Coordinates of C-alpha atoms in Angstrom, one line a residue:
Chain R
M1 CA 111.3 -35.2 9.8
N2 CA 109.1 -36.3 12.7
T3 CA 106.2 -33.9 13.0
Q4 CA 104.8 -33.2 16.4
H5 CA 101.2 -34.3 15.9
N6 CA 99.5 -37.6 15.4
R7 CA 102.3 -40.1 15.9
G8 CA 100.1 -43.1 15.5
D9 CA 103.0 -44.9 13.7
F10 CA 105.0 -44.7 16.9
N11 CA 102.7 -47.3 18.5
V12 CA 103.2 -49.6 15.5
I13 CA 107.0 -49.1 15.4
A14 CA 107.4 -49.6 19.2
S15 CA 105.5 -52.9 18.9
W16 CA 108.0 -54.2 16.4
I17 CA 111.1 -53.4 18.5
K18 CA 112.3 -56.1 20.8
P19 CA 113.9 -55.3 24.2
G20 CA 117.5 -54.2 24.0
E21 CA 117.6 -53.9 20.2
R22 CA 120.1 -51.6 18.5
V23 CA 118.0 -49.0 16.7
L24 CA 118.9 -46.2 14.2
D25 CA 116.3 -43.5 13.6
L26 CA 116.9 -41.6 10.4
G27 CA 115.6 -38.1 10.6
C28 CA 114.9 -38.5 14.3
G29 CA 113.6 -34.9 14.8
D30 CA 113.3 -34.2 18.5
G31 CA 114.1 -37.8 19.4
A32 CA 110.6 -38.5 20.7
L33 CA 110.4 -42.0 19.0
L34 CA 113.9 -43.0 20.2
R35 CA 113.1 -41.7 23.7
R36 CA 110.1 -43.9 23.8
L37 CA 112.0 -47.0 22.4
I38 CA 114.7 -46.4 25.0
D39 CA 112.3 -46.0 27.9
E40 CA 109.8 -48.7 26.9
R41 CA 112.0 -51.2 25.1
G42 CA 115.5 -50.6 26.6
A43 CA 116.6 -50.0 23.0
R44 CA 120.2 -48.8 22.4
G45 CA 119.4 -46.0 20.0
Y46 CA 121.1 -43.5 17.7
G47 CA 119.4 -40.8 15.8
I48 CA 120.4 -38.9 12.7
E49 CA 119.1 -35.3 12.4
L50 CA 120.5 -32.6 10.1
E51 CA 118.5 -29.6 11.3
N52 CA 120.0 -27.5 14.1
A53 CA 116.9 -26.9 16.3
A54 CA 115.7 -30.5 16.1
M55 CA 119.2 -31.8 16.7
L56 CA 119.4 -29.7 19.9
C57 CA 116.0 -31.0 21.0
A58 CA 117.1 -34.6 20.5
L59 CA 120.3 -33.8 22.5
E60 CA 118.2 -32.4 25.3
N61 CA 116.0 -35.5 25.1
G62 CA 119.1 -37.6 26.0
I63 CA 119.4 -39.0 22.5
N64 CA 122.7 -40.1 20.9
V65 CA 122.1 -37.8 18.0
I66 CA 124.4 -37.5 15.0
Q67 CA 124.1 -34.3 13.1
T68 CA 124.6 -35.1 9.5
D69 CA 122.8 -35.7 6.2
L70 CA 121.0 -39.1 6.5
E71 CA 122.5 -40.5 3.3
Q72 CA 126.1 -39.5 4.4
G73 CA 125.5 -40.8 7.9
L74 CA 124.4 -44.2 6.6
A75 CA 127.5 -44.6 4.4
G76 CA 129.7 -44.5 7.5
F77 CA 128.1 -47.4 9.3
G78 CA 129.2 -51.0 8.9
D79 CA 127.0 -53.8 7.6
G80 CA 124.5 -55.1 10.2
T81 CA 125.3 -52.5 12.8
F82 CA 121.6 -52.2 13.8
D83 CA 118.7 -54.5 14.5
H84 CA 116.3 -52.0 13.1
V85 CA 116.8 -48.8 11.0
V86 CA 113.7 -46.6 11.2
L87 CA 112.7 -44.0 8.6
S88 CA 109.5 -42.4 10.0
R89 CA 107.5 -40.2 7.6
T90 CA 110.7 -39.2 5.8
L91 CA 111.1 -41.5 2.7
Q92 CA 109.0 -39.1 0.7
T93 CA 111.5 -36.3 1.3
V94 CA 114.5 -38.4 0.2
L95 CA 116.1 -37.8 -3.2
H96 CA 117.9 -41.1 -3.7
T97 CA 115.0 -43.4 -2.6
E98 CA 116.4 -46.7 -3.9
N99 CA 119.8 -46.1 -2.4
V100 CA 118.4 -45.2 1.0
L101 CA 116.3 -48.3 1.1
K102 CA 119.2 -50.5 0.2
E103 CA 121.5 -48.7 2.6
M104 CA 119.0 -49.1 5.4
L105 CA 119.0 -52.8 4.9
R106 CA 122.8 -53.0 4.6
V107 CA 123.4 -51.3 8.0
G108 CA 120.3 -52.9 9.6
T109 CA 119.0 -56.4 9.8
E110 CA 115.5 -55.0 9.2
A111 CA 114.1 -51.6 8.5
V112 CA 110.9 -49.9 9.4
V113 CA 109.5 -47.3 7.0
S114 CA 106.4 -45.2 7.4
F115 CA 105.0 -42.7 4.8
P116 CA 101.9 -40.9 3.8
N117 CA 99.7 -42.8 1.3
F118 CA 99.0 -40.6 -1.7
A119 CA 96.2 -42.9 -2.7
Y120 CA 94.2 -42.3 0.5
W121 CA 90.6 -41.6 -0.6
K122 CA 90.6 -38.0 0.6
N123 CA 93.8 -37.3 -1.3
R124 CA 92.2 -38.9 -4.4
L125 CA 89.2 -36.7 -3.9
A126 CA 91.3 -33.6 -3.5
V127 CA 93.0 -34.3 -6.9
M128 CA 89.6 -35.2 -8.4
N129 CA 88.4 -31.7 -7.3
G130 CA 91.5 -30.2 -8.9
R131 CA 93.6 -29.4 -5.8
M132 CA 96.7 -31.1 -4.4
P133 CA 95.8 -32.8 -1.1
V134 CA 96.5 -31.4 2.3
S135 CA 95.7 -33.7 5.2
E136 CA 96.8 -34.8 8.7
D137 CA 99.5 -36.9 7.1
L138 CA 100.3 -34.6 4.2
P139 CA 100.2 -31.3 6.1
F140 CA 101.9 -29.1 3.6
E141 CA 100.9 -26.9 0.7
W142 CA 102.3 -27.9 -2.7
F143 CA 104.6 -24.8 -2.6
N144 CA 106.2 -25.4 0.8
T145 CA 106.2 -29.2 1.1
P146 CA 109.5 -30.9 1.9
N147 CA 108.1 -33.9 0.2
L148 CA 109.8 -34.8 -3.1
R149 CA 108.1 -38.1 -3.8
F150 CA 104.4 -38.9 -3.9
F151 CA 103.6 -42.6 -3.9
T152 CA 101.1 -45.1 -2.7
L153 CA 101.2 -48.4 -0.9
L154 CA 101.1 -50.3 -4.2
D155 CA 104.0 -48.1 -5.5
F156 CA 106.1 -48.9 -2.4
E157 CA 105.4 -52.6 -2.6
S158 CA 106.4 -52.6 -6.2
V159 CA 109.7 -50.9 -5.6
C160 CA 110.4 -53.4 -2.8
E161 CA 109.9 -56.2 -5.2
H162 CA 112.1 -54.5 -7.7
L163 CA 114.9 -54.1 -5.1
G164 CA 114.6 -57.6 -3.6
I165 CA 113.2 -56.3 -0.4
A166 CA 110.9 -58.6 1.5
I167 CA 107.9 -57.1 3.3
R168 CA 107.6 -58.8 6.7
E169 CA 104.7 -56.9 8.1
R170 CA 102.4 -54.0 7.2
Q171 CA 100.2 -51.8 9.3
V172 CA 98.0 -49.1 7.8
L173 CA 96.4 -46.2 9.7
D174 CA 93.7 -43.8 9.0
E175 CA 93.9 -40.0 9.7
A176 CA 92.8 -40.6 13.3
G177 CA 95.6 -43.1 13.8
S178 CA 93.3 -46.2 13.9
L179 CA 94.3 -49.4 12.1
V180 CA 92.8 -50.0 8.7
D181 CA 92.0 -53.6 7.9
E182 CA 90.5 -53.5 4.4
E183 CA 91.1 -51.6 1.2
A184 CA 94.3 -50.3 2.7
N185 CA 95.4 -48.4 -0.3
F186 CA 92.1 -46.5 -0.4
L187 CA 91.3 -46.1 3.3
G188 CA 94.8 -45.8 4.7
S189 CA 96.4 -42.4 5.2
L190 CA 99.7 -43.6 6.7
A191 CA 101.5 -46.8 6.0
V192 CA 104.0 -48.5 8.2
Y193 CA 106.2 -51.3 6.8
R194 CA 108.6 -53.7 8.4
I195 CA 111.0 -54.8 5.7
G196 CA 114.0 -57.1 5.3
R197 CA 116.3 -58.5 2.7
D198 CA 114.7 -61.1 0.4
W199 CA 117.3 -63.9 0.8
L200 CA 116.9 -65.4 -2.7
I201 CA 116.8 -62.1 -4.5
S202 CA 119.7 -60.6 -2.6
R203 CA 121.8 -63.7 -3.4
F204 CA 120.9 -63.2 -7.1
D205 CA 122.1 -59.5 -6.7
Q206 CA 125.4 -60.8 -5.3
F207 CA 125.7 -63.2 -8.1
L208 CA 125.2 -60.5 -10.7
H209 CA 127.7 -58.3 -8.8
F210 CA 130.4 -61.0 -9.1
H211 CA 129.4 -62.1 -12.6
P212 CA 128.4 -58.9 -14.3
Q213 CA 128.4 -60.7 -17.7
G214 CA 126.3 -63.6 -16.4
L215 CA 127.6 -67.1 -17.1
G216 CA 128.0 -66.4 -20.7
F217 CA 125.4 -69.1 -21.9
F218 CA 124.1 -66.8 -24.5
D219 CA 127.5 -66.1 -26.0
L220 CA 128.0 -69.8 -26.8
P221 CA 127.8 -70.7 -30.5
L222 CA 124.5 -72.4 -31.1
Chain G
M1 CA 145.6 -20.9 16.8
S2 CA 144.8 -17.3 16.3
S3 CA 143.2 -15.4 19.1
P4 CA 139.4 -15.4 19.0
V5 CA 138.0 -11.9 18.6
G6 CA 134.4 -11.8 19.9
A7 CA 132.2 -8.8 20.7
D8 CA 132.6 -9.5 24.4
D9 CA 136.3 -10.0 24.2
T10 CA 137.3 -6.8 26.0
P11 CA 138.4 -6.4 29.5
L12 CA 135.3 -4.3 30.2
N13 CA 132.9 -7.0 29.2
N14 CA 135.1 -9.9 30.4
N15 CA 133.1 -12.4 32.4
V16 CA 135.7 -14.3 34.4
G17 CA 137.7 -11.2 35.3
A18 CA 141.2 -10.9 36.6
V19 CA 143.1 -14.2 36.9
A20 CA 146.6 -15.3 37.8
S21 CA 148.5 -18.5 36.9
K22 CA 150.1 -20.7 39.5
R23 CA 152.8 -23.3 39.2
V24 CA 152.2 -26.8 40.5
Q25 CA 155.3 -28.8 41.3
F26 CA 155.5 -32.6 40.9
S27 CA 158.5 -34.3 42.5
A28 CA 157.8 -37.9 41.5
P29 CA 159.5 -38.9 38.3
L30 CA 157.3 -39.3 35.1
Q31 CA 158.0 -42.1 32.7
L32 CA 157.5 -40.9 29.2
Q33 CA 156.3 -42.9 26.2
S34 CA 159.7 -42.4 24.5
G35 CA 161.4 -44.2 27.4
A36 CA 162.8 -41.0 28.8
I37 CA 162.1 -40.2 32.4
L38 CA 161.4 -36.7 33.7
P39 CA 162.7 -36.7 37.3
A40 CA 160.4 -33.8 38.3
F41 CA 158.2 -31.3 36.5
D42 CA 156.1 -28.2 36.9
L43 CA 152.7 -27.4 35.4
A44 CA 151.4 -23.9 35.0
V45 CA 147.7 -23.8 35.8
E46 CA 144.7 -21.5 36.0
T47 CA 141.4 -22.4 37.5
Y48 CA 138.0 -20.7 37.3
G49 CA 134.9 -21.4 39.4
T50 CA 134.8 -23.6 42.6
L51 CA 135.4 -27.3 43.1
N52 CA 132.4 -28.8 44.9
A53 CA 132.6 -30.9 48.0
A54 CA 132.3 -34.1 46.0
K55 CA 135.0 -32.9 43.6
S56 CA 132.7 -34.0 40.8
N57 CA 132.2 -30.8 38.9
A58 CA 135.7 -30.3 37.4
I59 CA 136.3 -29.7 33.7
L60 CA 139.7 -30.0 32.2
V61 CA 140.4 -27.7 29.2
C62 CA 143.2 -29.0 27.0
H63 CA 145.0 -26.7 24.7
A64 CA 146.1 -27.1 21.1
L65 CA 149.4 -26.4 19.4
S66 CA 150.1 -23.0 20.7
G67 CA 147.8 -22.7 23.7
H68 CA 148.4 -22.6 27.4
Q69 CA 146.9 -22.4 30.9
H70 CA 145.4 -18.9 30.3
V71 CA 142.0 -20.1 29.0
A72 CA 139.8 -17.3 30.2
G73 CA 139.7 -14.0 32.0
F74 CA 142.4 -11.4 31.8
R75 CA 145.7 -11.3 33.5
A76 CA 145.7 -9.3 36.6
D77 CA 148.9 -7.5 35.4
N78 CA 147.8 -7.0 31.8
A79 CA 144.1 -6.3 31.2
N80 CA 144.6 -6.8 27.4
D81 CA 145.9 -10.4 27.8
I82 CA 142.6 -12.2 27.5
G83 CA 142.4 -16.0 27.7
W84 CA 142.5 -17.9 24.4
W85 CA 139.0 -19.5 24.8
D86 CA 137.4 -16.8 26.9
N87 CA 134.1 -16.8 25.0
I88 CA 133.1 -20.3 26.3
V89 CA 134.1 -19.9 29.9
G90 CA 132.3 -17.9 32.6
A91 CA 129.0 -17.4 34.5
G92 CA 126.2 -18.4 32.2
R93 CA 128.5 -19.5 29.4
P94 CA 128.7 -23.2 28.2
L95 CA 131.6 -23.9 30.6
D96 CA 129.6 -22.3 33.4
T97 CA 131.8 -21.1 36.3
D98 CA 128.7 -21.0 38.5
K99 CA 128.4 -24.8 38.1
Y100 CA 131.8 -26.1 37.1
F101 CA 135.4 -25.9 38.3
I102 CA 137.4 -25.2 35.2
V103 CA 141.1 -26.2 35.0
G104 CA 143.4 -24.9 32.3
L105 CA 147.1 -25.9 32.1
N106 CA 150.2 -25.5 30.0
N107 CA 151.2 -28.9 28.8
L108 CA 154.5 -30.6 29.4
G109 CA 157.1 -29.2 26.9
G110 CA 155.3 -25.9 26.7
C111 CA 156.7 -22.5 27.1
H112 CA 154.2 -20.7 29.4
G113 CA 155.5 -21.8 32.8
S114 CA 155.4 -25.6 32.6
S115 CA 158.5 -27.7 32.3
G116 CA 159.7 -27.5 28.8
P117 CA 162.8 -26.9 26.6
S118 CA 163.0 -23.2 27.7
S119 CA 162.7 -24.0 31.4
I120 CA 165.7 -24.8 33.6
N121 CA 167.0 -28.3 33.8
A122 CA 167.7 -28.8 37.5
A123 CA 170.5 -31.3 36.7
S124 CA 172.5 -28.7 34.7
G125 CA 171.2 -25.4 36.0
K126 CA 170.7 -24.4 32.3
P127 CA 167.7 -24.4 30.0
W128 CA 166.9 -27.9 28.8
G129 CA 167.0 -26.9 25.1
A130 CA 167.2 -29.9 22.8
D131 CA 167.6 -32.2 25.8
F132 CA 164.0 -31.8 26.8
P133 CA 162.4 -35.1 25.7
V134 CA 159.8 -35.4 23.0
V135 CA 156.4 -35.8 24.7
T136 CA 153.3 -37.4 23.4
V137 CA 149.6 -36.9 23.9
S138 CA 149.6 -39.9 26.3
D139 CA 152.4 -38.2 28.3
W140 CA 150.4 -35.0 28.6
V141 CA 147.4 -37.0 29.8
A142 CA 149.6 -38.8 32.4
A143 CA 150.8 -35.4 33.6
Q144 CA 147.2 -34.1 33.7
A145 CA 146.2 -37.1 35.7
R146 CA 148.9 -36.1 38.3
L147 CA 147.4 -32.6 38.3
A148 CA 143.9 -34.1 38.9
D149 CA 145.4 -36.0 41.9
T150 CA 146.6 -32.8 43.5
F151 CA 143.1 -31.4 43.4
G152 CA 141.7 -34.6 44.7
I153 CA 139.7 -35.0 41.5
D154 CA 139.0 -38.7 41.0
A155 CA 137.1 -38.2 37.7
W156 CA 136.6 -35.2 35.5
A157 CA 133.0 -34.3 34.7
A158 CA 134.4 -33.5 31.3
V159 CA 137.7 -33.1 29.4
I160 CA 137.3 -30.7 26.5
G161 CA 139.7 -29.6 23.8
G162 CA 139.8 -28.4 20.1
S163 CA 142.3 -29.8 17.6
L164 CA 145.3 -31.2 19.4
G165 CA 143.3 -30.5 22.6
G166 CA 140.5 -32.8 21.3
M167 CA 143.0 -35.5 20.9
Q168 CA 143.9 -35.2 24.6
A169 CA 140.3 -35.5 25.5
L170 CA 140.1 -38.7 23.4
Q171 CA 143.3 -40.0 24.9
W172 CA 141.9 -39.5 28.4
T173 CA 139.0 -41.8 27.7
L174 CA 141.5 -44.5 26.7
D175 CA 144.2 -44.1 29.3
F176 CA 141.9 -43.4 32.3
P177 CA 138.5 -44.6 31.3
Q178 CA 137.2 -44.3 34.8
R179 CA 138.4 -40.8 35.3
V180 CA 136.4 -39.0 32.7
R181 CA 132.6 -38.9 32.4
G182 CA 132.4 -36.7 29.3
A183 CA 134.8 -36.2 26.4
L184 CA 134.4 -33.2 24.1
V185 CA 136.5 -33.9 21.1
I186 CA 136.3 -30.8 18.9
A187 CA 137.8 -30.1 15.4
A188 CA 140.1 -33.1 15.9
A189 CA 141.0 -36.3 14.1
P190 CA 141.8 -39.8 15.3
K191 CA 145.2 -39.4 13.7
L192 CA 147.0 -37.1 11.2
S193 CA 146.9 -37.7 7.5
A194 CA 150.0 -37.7 5.4
E195 CA 149.1 -34.1 4.3
N196 CA 148.8 -33.0 7.9
I197 CA 152.2 -34.5 8.7
A198 CA 153.7 -32.9 5.6
F199 CA 152.6 -29.5 6.7
N200 CA 154.1 -30.1 10.2
D201 CA 157.3 -31.2 8.7
V202 CA 157.7 -28.1 6.5
A203 CA 157.1 -26.1 9.7
R204 CA 159.7 -28.1 11.6
Q205 CA 162.2 -27.8 8.7
A206 CA 161.8 -24.0 8.8
I207 CA 162.9 -24.0 12.4
L208 CA 165.6 -26.8 12.2
T209 CA 167.3 -25.1 9.2
D210 CA 167.3 -21.6 10.8
P211 CA 171.0 -20.7 11.4
D212 CA 170.1 -19.5 14.8
F213 CA 168.6 -22.9 15.9
H214 CA 172.0 -24.3 17.0
G215 CA 170.7 -27.8 17.3
G216 CA 168.1 -26.6 19.8
H217 CA 170.6 -25.1 22.2
Y218 CA 170.1 -21.5 21.0
Y219 CA 169.5 -20.2 24.5
A220 CA 173.2 -20.7 25.2
H221 CA 174.0 -18.5 22.2
N222 CA 171.6 -15.8 23.3
V223 CA 169.6 -16.0 20.1
V224 CA 166.3 -17.5 19.0
P225 CA 165.5 -19.0 15.6
L226 CA 163.0 -16.2 14.9
R227 CA 162.9 -16.6 11.1
G228 CA 162.2 -20.3 11.3
L229 CA 159.5 -20.0 13.9
R230 CA 157.9 -17.1 12.0
L231 CA 157.7 -19.2 8.8
A232 CA 156.4 -22.2 10.7
R233 CA 153.6 -20.0 12.1
M234 CA 152.8 -18.4 8.8
L235 CA 152.4 -21.8 7.2
G236 CA 150.4 -23.2 10.1
H237 CA 148.2 -20.1 10.2
I238 CA 147.1 -20.7 6.5
T239 CA 145.9 -24.2 7.5
Y240 CA 143.8 -22.8 10.3
L241 CA 141.8 -20.5 8.0
S242 CA 139.4 -21.3 5.2
D243 CA 139.7 -20.2 1.6
D244 CA 136.3 -18.4 1.7
Q245 CA 137.3 -16.6 4.9
M246 CA 140.6 -15.5 3.5
A247 CA 138.8 -14.3 0.3
E248 CA 136.4 -12.3 2.4
K249 CA 138.9 -11.0 4.9
F250 CA 141.7 -10.0 2.4
G251 CA 140.7 -10.9 -1.2
R252 CA 143.3 -9.5 -3.5
R253 CA 143.3 -6.2 -1.6
T254 CA 146.6 -4.4 -1.7
R255 CA 148.3 -1.8 0.4
A256 CA 149.5 1.6 -0.7
G257 CA 152.5 1.4 -3.0
A258 CA 151.6 -2.0 -4.4
G259 CA 152.5 -2.9 -7.9
S260 CA 156.1 -1.8 -7.5
Y261 CA 157.4 -5.1 -9.0
G262 CA 159.3 -5.8 -5.7
F263 CA 159.0 -8.2 -2.9
D264 CA 157.8 -6.0 0.0
V265 CA 154.4 -6.5 1.4
E266 CA 151.8 -5.7 -1.3
F267 CA 148.8 -7.8 -0.7
E268 CA 146.9 -7.5 2.6
V269 CA 147.1 -11.3 3.1
E270 CA 150.9 -11.0 3.1
S271 CA 150.8 -8.3 5.7
Y272 CA 148.4 -10.2 7.9
L273 CA 150.5 -13.4 7.8
R274 CA 153.8 -11.6 8.4
H275 CA 152.2 -9.9 11.3
Q276 CA 150.9 -13.2 12.7
G277 CA 154.3 -14.7 12.2
D278 CA 156.2 -11.9 13.9
K279 CA 153.8 -11.7 16.8
F280 CA 154.1 -15.5 17.4
A281 CA 157.8 -15.7 17.0
G282 CA 158.3 -13.0 19.6
V283 CA 156.5 -14.9 22.3
F284 CA 156.7 -18.7 21.5
D285 CA 159.6 -21.1 21.9
A286 CA 160.8 -22.9 18.8
N287 CA 161.7 -26.1 20.7
T288 CA 158.2 -26.2 22.1
Y289 CA 156.8 -25.8 18.6
L290 CA 158.8 -28.7 17.3
R291 CA 157.6 -30.9 20.2
M292 CA 153.9 -29.9 19.8
T293 CA 153.9 -30.8 16.1
K294 CA 155.6 -34.1 16.8
A295 CA 153.0 -35.0 19.4
L296 CA 150.4 -34.4 16.7
D297 CA 152.2 -36.6 14.2
Y298 CA 152.6 -39.5 16.7
F299 CA 149.0 -39.4 17.9
D300 CA 147.3 -42.6 16.6
P301 CA 145.5 -44.6 19.3
A302 CA 144.3 -47.2 16.7
A303 CA 147.9 -48.1 15.7
E304 CA 148.3 -50.7 18.4
F305 CA 144.9 -52.2 17.3
D306 CA 145.8 -53.0 13.7
D307 CA 144.4 -49.6 12.7
D308 CA 141.0 -50.7 14.0
L309 CA 139.7 -47.5 15.6
A310 CA 136.6 -49.1 17.0
A311 CA 138.8 -51.7 18.8
A312 CA 141.0 -48.9 20.2
L313 CA 138.0 -47.0 21.5
A314 CA 136.2 -50.0 23.0
R315 CA 137.7 -49.5 26.4
A316 CA 136.3 -46.0 26.8
T317 CA 133.4 -45.6 29.1
A318 CA 132.8 -41.8 28.7
Q319 CA 130.0 -40.1 26.9
F320 CA 131.4 -38.5 23.8
L321 CA 130.6 -35.2 22.1
I322 CA 132.3 -35.0 18.7
V323 CA 132.1 -31.6 16.9
S324 CA 133.4 -30.7 13.5
F325 CA 133.2 -27.6 11.3
T326 CA 132.2 -27.5 7.7
T327 CA 135.0 -25.3 6.5
D328 CA 137.8 -27.0 8.5
W329 CA 140.1 -28.5 5.9
R330 CA 142.9 -29.3 8.4
F331 CA 140.6 -31.8 10.2
P332 CA 137.5 -31.9 8.1
P333 CA 134.1 -33.4 9.2
A334 CA 135.0 -36.7 7.6
R335 CA 137.8 -37.1 10.2
S336 CA 135.4 -36.6 13.0
R337 CA 133.0 -39.0 11.5
E338 CA 135.6 -41.7 11.7
M339 CA 135.5 -41.4 15.5
V340 CA 131.7 -41.3 15.5
N341 CA 131.4 -44.3 13.3
A342 CA 133.8 -46.3 15.5
L343 CA 131.9 -45.4 18.6
V344 CA 128.5 -46.3 17.0
K345 CA 130.0 -49.6 15.8
N346 CA 130.8 -50.3 19.5
G347 CA 127.4 -49.2 20.7
Q348 CA 129.1 -46.4 22.8
P349 CA 127.3 -43.2 23.6
V350 CA 128.1 -40.4 21.2
V351 CA 126.6 -37.1 20.1
Y352 CA 128.0 -35.6 16.9
S353 CA 127.5 -32.1 15.6
E354 CA 128.6 -30.7 12.3
I355 CA 128.7 -26.9 12.6
E356 CA 128.3 -24.6 9.7
C357 CA 131.0 -22.0 10.3
A358 CA 133.1 -20.0 7.9
H359 CA 136.3 -19.8 10.0
G360 CA 138.0 -23.0 9.0
H361 CA 139.9 -24.9 11.7
D362 CA 139.8 -21.9 14.0
S363 CA 136.0 -22.2 14.0
F364 CA 136.3 -24.1 17.3
L365 CA 137.3 -20.9 19.0
M366 CA 134.4 -18.9 17.7
D367 CA 131.2 -17.9 19.5
D368 CA 128.7 -19.8 17.3
A369 CA 125.2 -20.0 18.8
H370 CA 124.5 -23.6 17.8
Y371 CA 128.0 -24.8 18.7
H372 CA 127.8 -23.3 22.1
A373 CA 124.3 -24.6 22.7
V374 CA 125.4 -28.1 21.8
V375 CA 128.3 -27.9 24.3
R376 CA 126.1 -26.6 27.0
S377 CA 123.5 -29.2 26.5
F378 CA 126.0 -32.1 26.4
L379 CA 127.6 -30.9 29.7
K380 CA 124.1 -30.9 31.3
R381 CA 123.9 -34.6 30.3
V382 CA 127.3 -35.3 31.9
G383 CA 126.2 -33.5 35.1
T384 CA 128.1 -31.9 37.9

């Protein structure tokens, strides 16, 4: 769900895409990010967009757009099909958060995820004052928001650790779209992460997959 | 397919206007996939719009199981005979006759003026009947390529088709990659499932076991296997509709005199299906029906690539538009996504749209705003 305003995260994302990369943009909206990656980086891009009007815009923008639910769309792609899988300002709208993150790193070598930081100081202040926050990066009222999940930089980093996802790079932006250097979880309104598979932990996952009972050490008579 | 009935589907509002078919003759032999050779053949053709000087604005419309060359407009000699996909062709419509030169044809083996089982075999002076060879999707594409040659068309701007027509569009990109810029593969599948083939075989059995079939040489006996063809169509027709749509259209509504504990028409759905069967059996050729279903069954471009569809599609250079419909259970969206996934795997250009439409497999003939907008926009990308 790419909103039309303030796409400061696009600059960050574009800086992480190398020329000629294969990119999948989940919830590509009107295709503005992909258009930019294709024009500036020569990316070979595909977008997934479910909504009719946005899908048509992306088509008009010359995007290879695939109209389907993003979770279904991911399931059909083979391992390592893309260099980068992008999920821009959409993770907070996804129901099966863990599955989508895992799937993104199955079909992509790396993933790029941006999301609004619920712990941004203005959001904290709004809650302190007894109201749910509405801001540049959380532009909806509580009753009409498509957002299902409210989380912070620390929350995201914690789920990454839990899933064996390695954080390769992080850029945090304020509401004006300027980079935030310090106290990111307090001063940052929008976070952009470049993530990959943690080699050691993903090997451990595979090990558990093939040996669901472990090696049975604890079953040995002592 | 059943005829689309849209609001503008009357001669009065018809866009393309009066049209006439013509017959194009091909005298060079055509080698068929089965090994048989057709020494010569005719194709019945209709065209709409004007071919530009560069001959770069031509769109080929491929028909499905029961279609033909009469895609749009009404026949000059019968204003009620409107083309089977009229709502998408015309000035200002997605297949815009102000921009494109649209070609519709009746495929080889058909019964609407092209060479087929019911046409005369020059060698015997009698109808071909059972002797007309079984033709495949590739054979149709080969014949269509000959047709393109007669127009001087090096490459189609686009090849479009629904269902079996979509399979021809896909086959074009594989057999003549350089001769098609855009392929619109709608409500199709990369091959039939066992269930699809099973339905086709029941339809064929209905025809083959009709006492009037005479091994396919029924023309010589001055009869037609009406009962078999009617049953085949009734069965096929069920698979073109959706359960929801049938519930809405007929439900369990009955006709007057129902509940007589007999076997005459009681439920509206029975009446509808029998009417569809009768209408079809009166105008269609049973031998053609057998061949069309067989072409469907045989279609499987991945077969020669160890069932690796991506490997099979790798040689295509066209831009693809794949479209599916949510209530289509004959070729459901998952079947279209097989093609999308294969193209994405190869890094090939593809646009995919899953249209919410209540009309089952027949949805591809409907005038749905999003569906038509997608087709229109994709064609803009392909250019004239």
